[in-house]
Amino acid sequence: AQSVAQPEDQVNVAEGNPLTVKCTYSVSGNPYLFWYVQYPNRGLQFLLKYITGDNLVKGSYGFEAEFNKSQTSFHLKKPSALVSDSALYFCAVRGLLNYGGSQGNLIFGKGTKLSVKP
Amino acid sequence: EAQVTQNPRYLITVTGKKLTVTCSQNMNHEYMSWYRQDPGLGLRQIYYSMNVEVTDKGDVPEGYKVSRKEKRNFPLILESPSPNQTSLYFCASSLRDRGDNEQFFGPGTRLTVL
């Protein structure tokens, strides 16, 4: 079965420091991986995705993520955190329903709350 | 402005009283989906639609119905709401049901069933 795990419920970072939000996945076939962000009282917004190609993907607001096939991970990173980055971050994955078959639905992790303090 | 809209944004109702949450997108997207968000559980898919008149169950479809009579609209229907359907609901759309398309989300509907 397809699944995605975000092992940390909350990540606390000081402003200006680098941040990492972790994500690991389990799918059949090659994964399509996404990061979304949810600000308070708002819907989810797309940040970035990995489909194929370079393992380092750059996205909105200075975020990037590194796809690591051997570790089945897709960690979200930013070199210098801002207070305005404080939000709920979701990792999501799509993989094949069965090997060689159609794409399964998008599966979301439980979310990681990022808190950036001044 | 390209967007997904949902109405109402907030709703408090009582057990058994039928309700409909509307969802509309203006991006000519083929794929639309409903999710519910619960603390500690992330987002779980309720129903999805790959195109007009094509709908299918997601991971948690019990107690919900949907319809897709027009491309832009994808209402979520709760025929007999129960307290365990108290949740935050999101509608989303994407260009096609290709695995690599990102989804666009509505602002959410917070539903409380008493």
Coordinates of C-alpha atoms in Angstrom, one line a residue:
Chain A
A1 CA 0.0 0.0 0.0
Q2 CA 1.1 3.5 -0.7
S3 CA 2.0 5.7 2.3
V4 CA 3.8 8.8 3.4
A5 CA 5.2 9.6 6.8
Q6 CA 6.1 12.9 8.3
P7 CA 7.9 11.8 11.5
E8 CA 7.8 15.2 13.3
D9 CA 4.6 16.7 14.4
Q10 CA 6.4 20.0 15.0
V11 CA 9.7 21.6 14.0
N12 CA 11.0 24.7 15.8
V13 CA 13.6 26.9 14.2
A14 CA 15.1 30.3 14.9
E15 CA 14.7 32.9 12.2
G16 CA 17.7 32.9 9.9
N17 CA 18.6 29.3 10.6
P18 CA 18.2 26.6 8.1
L19 CA 15.1 24.4 8.3
T20 CA 14.3 20.8 7.3
V21 CA 10.9 19.2 7.4
K22 CA 11.2 15.4 6.9
C23 CA 9.2 13.1 4.6
T24 CA 9.5 9.5 3.7
Y25 CA 7.3 7.5 1.4
S26 CA 6.4 4.0 0.3
V27 CA 4.9 3.4 -3.2
S28 CA 4.9 1.1 -6.1
G29 CA 6.9 2.2 -9.1
N30 CA 8.4 5.7 -9.4
P31 CA 6.9 8.2 -7.1
Y32 CA 5.5 11.6 -7.8
L33 CA 6.2 13.7 -4.7
F34 CA 4.7 17.0 -3.6
W35 CA 5.0 19.5 -0.8
Y36 CA 2.1 21.8 0.1
V37 CA 1.8 24.5 2.8
Q38 CA -1.2 25.5 4.8
Y39 CA -1.3 28.9 6.5
P40 CA -3.8 29.5 9.3
N41 CA -7.4 29.5 8.1
R42 CA -6.4 29.0 4.5
G43 CA -6.4 26.1 2.0
L44 CA -3.3 24.2 0.9
Q45 CA -0.9 25.9 -1.5
F46 CA 1.4 24.0 -3.8
L47 CA 5.1 24.5 -3.0
L48 CA 7.1 22.1 -5.2
K49 CA 7.1 18.7 -6.8
Y50 CA 9.4 16.0 -8.0
I51 CA 8.5 14.0 -11.0
T52 CA 11.8 13.1 -12.7
G53 CA 15.2 14.5 -13.4
D54 CA 17.4 16.4 -10.9
N55 CA 17.0 15.1 -7.3
L56 CA 17.1 18.7 -6.0
V57 CA 13.9 20.5 -6.7
K58 CA 13.4 24.2 -6.2
G59 CA 10.0 25.7 -5.4
S60 CA 8.2 28.8 -4.2
Y61 CA 9.3 31.1 -1.4
G62 CA 12.9 29.9 -1.4
F63 CA 12.0 26.3 -0.5
E64 CA 13.7 23.3 -2.0
A65 CA 13.5 19.5 -1.6
E66 CA 15.8 16.6 -2.2
F67 CA 14.6 13.4 -3.6
N68 CA 16.6 10.4 -2.3
K69 CA 15.5 7.2 -3.9
S70 CA 17.6 4.8 -1.8
Q71 CA 16.3 6.3 1.5
T72 CA 12.8 6.9 0.0
S73 CA 12.8 10.4 1.3
F74 CA 11.8 13.8 0.1
H75 CA 12.8 16.3 2.8
L76 CA 11.8 19.9 2.5
K77 CA 14.6 22.5 3.1
K78 CA 15.2 26.2 3.3
P79 CA 18.6 27.8 3.9
S80 CA 17.3 30.7 6.0
A81 CA 14.0 30.5 7.8
L82 CA 11.6 33.4 8.1
V83 CA 8.9 34.0 10.7
S84 CA 6.4 34.1 7.9
D85 CA 7.3 30.5 7.0
S86 CA 5.4 29.4 10.1
A87 CA 2.7 27.1 8.9
L88 CA 1.6 23.5 8.5
Y89 CA 3.5 21.6 5.8
F90 CA 2.2 18.5 4.1
C91 CA 4.1 16.0 2.0
A92 CA 2.1 14.0 -0.5
V93 CA 2.9 11.1 -2.9
R94 CA 1.3 9.4 -5.9
G95 CA 2.5 6.1 -7.1
L96 CA 1.3 3.3 -9.3
L97 CA -1.8 1.4 -8.2
N98 CA 0.0 -1.7 -9.3
Y99 CA 3.2 -2.1 -11.1
G100 CA 2.7 -0.8 -14.7
G101 CA -0.8 0.3 -13.9
S102 CA -2.5 3.7 -13.5
Q103 CA -1.6 6.3 -11.0
G104 CA -3.1 6.0 -7.6
N105 CA -4.6 8.9 -5.7
L106 CA -2.7 11.5 -3.9
I107 CA -1.8 10.4 -0.4
F108 CA -1.0 13.0 2.2
G109 CA 1.2 12.8 5.3
K110 CA -0.3 14.0 8.6
G111 CA 1.5 17.3 8.4
T112 CA 4.3 19.0 10.3
K113 CA 3.8 22.3 12.1
L114 CA 6.7 24.6 11.5
S115 CA 7.3 27.3 14.0
V116 CA 9.9 30.0 13.3
K117 CA 10.8 32.3 16.2
P118 CA 12.3 35.7 15.8
Chain B
E1 CA -8.3 35.3 -10.8
A2 CA -7.9 31.5 -11.0
Q3 CA -9.4 30.0 -8.0
V4 CA -11.4 27.2 -6.3
T5 CA -14.3 28.5 -4.2
Q6 CA -16.3 26.7 -1.6
N7 CA -19.6 27.6 0.2
P8 CA -20.3 27.9 3.0
R9 CA -17.0 28.5 4.7
Y10 CA -18.5 27.7 8.1
L11 CA -21.6 25.6 8.9
I12 CA -23.1 24.4 12.1
T13 CA -25.9 21.9 11.7
V14 CA -27.7 19.1 13.6
T15 CA -27.6 15.3 13.1
G16 CA -29.7 14.1 10.2
K17 CA -30.3 17.5 8.5
K18 CA -29.2 17.1 4.8
L19 CA -26.6 19.6 3.6
T20 CA -24.6 20.4 0.5
V21 CA -21.2 22.1 0.3
T22 CA -20.6 23.6 -3.0
C23 CA -17.3 23.7 -4.9
S24 CA -16.6 25.6 -8.1
Q25 CA -13.4 26.2 -10.1
N26 CA -12.8 28.6 -12.9
M27 CA -9.7 27.0 -14.4
N28 CA -11.4 24.5 -16.7
H29 CA -9.9 21.7 -14.7
E30 CA -11.0 18.1 -15.5
Y31 CA -10.1 16.6 -12.2
M32 CA -11.8 17.5 -8.9
S33 CA -11.6 16.0 -5.5
W34 CA -12.9 16.4 -1.9
Y35 CA -10.8 15.9 1.2
R36 CA -11.4 16.1 4.9
Q37 CA -8.8 17.2 7.3
D38 CA -8.7 16.0 10.9
P39 CA -6.1 16.7 13.5
G40 CA -3.3 14.1 13.5
L41 CA -4.8 12.4 10.4
G42 CA -3.8 14.8 7.6
L43 CA -6.0 15.0 4.5
R44 CA -8.0 12.0 3.5
Q45 CA -9.8 11.8 0.1
I46 CA -13.5 11.4 0.2
Y47 CA -14.5 11.3 -3.5
Y48 CA -12.9 12.4 -6.7
S49 CA -14.1 13.1 -10.3
M50 CA -11.9 12.7 -13.4
N51 CA -14.4 14.5 -15.6
V52 CA -18.1 15.3 -16.0
E53 CA -20.3 12.4 -15.0
V54 CA -17.3 10.4 -13.8
T55 CA -16.9 10.1 -10.1
D56 CA -15.3 7.5 -7.8
K57 CA -14.8 6.8 -4.1
G58 CA -11.7 7.9 -2.3
D59 CA -10.5 6.5 1.0
V60 CA -13.3 7.7 3.3
P61 CA -16.5 7.9 1.2
E62 CA -19.1 6.6 3.8
G63 CA -21.8 9.1 4.5
Y64 CA -21.1 11.3 1.5
K65 CA -22.3 11.7 -2.0
V66 CA -21.1 13.8 -4.9
S67 CA -22.2 14.7 -8.4
R68 CA -20.4 16.2 -11.4
K69 CA -23.0 17.5 -13.8
E70 CA -20.9 20.4 -15.0
K71 CA -17.1 20.7 -15.4
R72 CA -16.8 23.6 -13.0
N73 CA -18.9 22.3 -10.1
F74 CA -18.4 19.4 -7.7
P75 CA -20.8 19.6 -4.8
L76 CA -20.4 17.4 -1.7
I77 CA -23.7 16.1 -0.2
L78 CA -24.2 14.8 3.3
E79 CA -27.6 13.1 3.2
S80 CA -27.8 12.5 7.0
P81 CA -24.9 14.2 8.8
S82 CA -23.5 12.7 11.9
P83 CA -21.2 14.1 14.6
N84 CA -18.2 12.1 13.2
Q85 CA -18.5 14.1 10.1
T86 CA -17.5 17.2 12.0
S87 CA -14.3 18.2 10.1
L88 CA -12.6 20.7 7.9
Y89 CA -13.4 20.0 4.2
F90 CA -11.4 21.0 1.2
C91 CA -12.2 20.9 -2.5
A92 CA -9.3 20.7 -5.0
S93 CA -8.9 20.6 -8.7
S94 CA -6.2 19.9 -11.3
L95 CA -5.8 20.1 -15.0
R96 CA -6.1 16.3 -15.6
D97 CA -5.7 13.2 -13.6
R98 CA -2.1 12.9 -14.5
G99 CA 0.1 12.0 -11.6
D100 CA 2.4 15.0 -12.0
N101 CA -0.2 17.7 -11.9
E102 CA -0.4 19.8 -8.7
Q103 CA -3.8 20.4 -7.2
F104 CA -5.4 23.7 -6.4
F105 CA -7.3 23.9 -3.2
G106 CA -10.3 25.9 -2.0
P107 CA -10.3 27.8 1.3
G108 CA -12.0 25.1 3.2
T109 CA -15.4 24.6 4.9
R110 CA -15.5 24.0 8.6
L111 CA -18.5 21.8 9.4
T112 CA -19.8 21.1 12.9
V113 CA -22.5 18.5 13.3
L114 CA -24.2 18.6 16.7

